[in-house]
Phi, psi and omega in degrees: 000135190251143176284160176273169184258153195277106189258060161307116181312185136252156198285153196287349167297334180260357169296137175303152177290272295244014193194006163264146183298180189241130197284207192273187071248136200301302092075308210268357188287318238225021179244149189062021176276155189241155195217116169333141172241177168303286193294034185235342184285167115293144162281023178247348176110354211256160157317095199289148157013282180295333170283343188252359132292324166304350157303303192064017178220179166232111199290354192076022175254016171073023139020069156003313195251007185315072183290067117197062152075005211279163172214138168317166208250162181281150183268145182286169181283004183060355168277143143307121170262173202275011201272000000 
């Protein structure tokens, strides 16, 4: 077996700037996200009518308060059936 020859990365703090990735920012997760308040609530605990137009999507979880139409699919009993 012949050795290999040593091909060490160098670490990315030592890479020229021009060729480092740009780091994360936490900032960019979470903008324009809209966040519930308590008056954002029903008195079943559900989400209301108005917030989740204001939302402007459907998220596909089947929303008690869903304007806009979506409906869960029924969850199976988790039994093997016998057919």
């Amino acid at each position: 077996m012949t050795p290999r020859p040593n091909r060490a990365r160098p670490h990315p703090r030592n890479k020229p700037t021009d060729q480092r990735r740009p780091a994360p920012v936490a900032s960019t997760v979470t903008e324009g996200a809209l966040i519930a308040t308590l008056a954002d609530f029903d008195e079943n605990g559900a989400l209301t009518r108005d917030f989740l137009l204001r939302r402007g999507r459907c998220c596909q979880e089947g929303c008690r308060n869903c304007p806009y139409g979506f409906v869960a699919p029924a969850e199976s009993s988790g039994r093997l059936s016998d057919n």
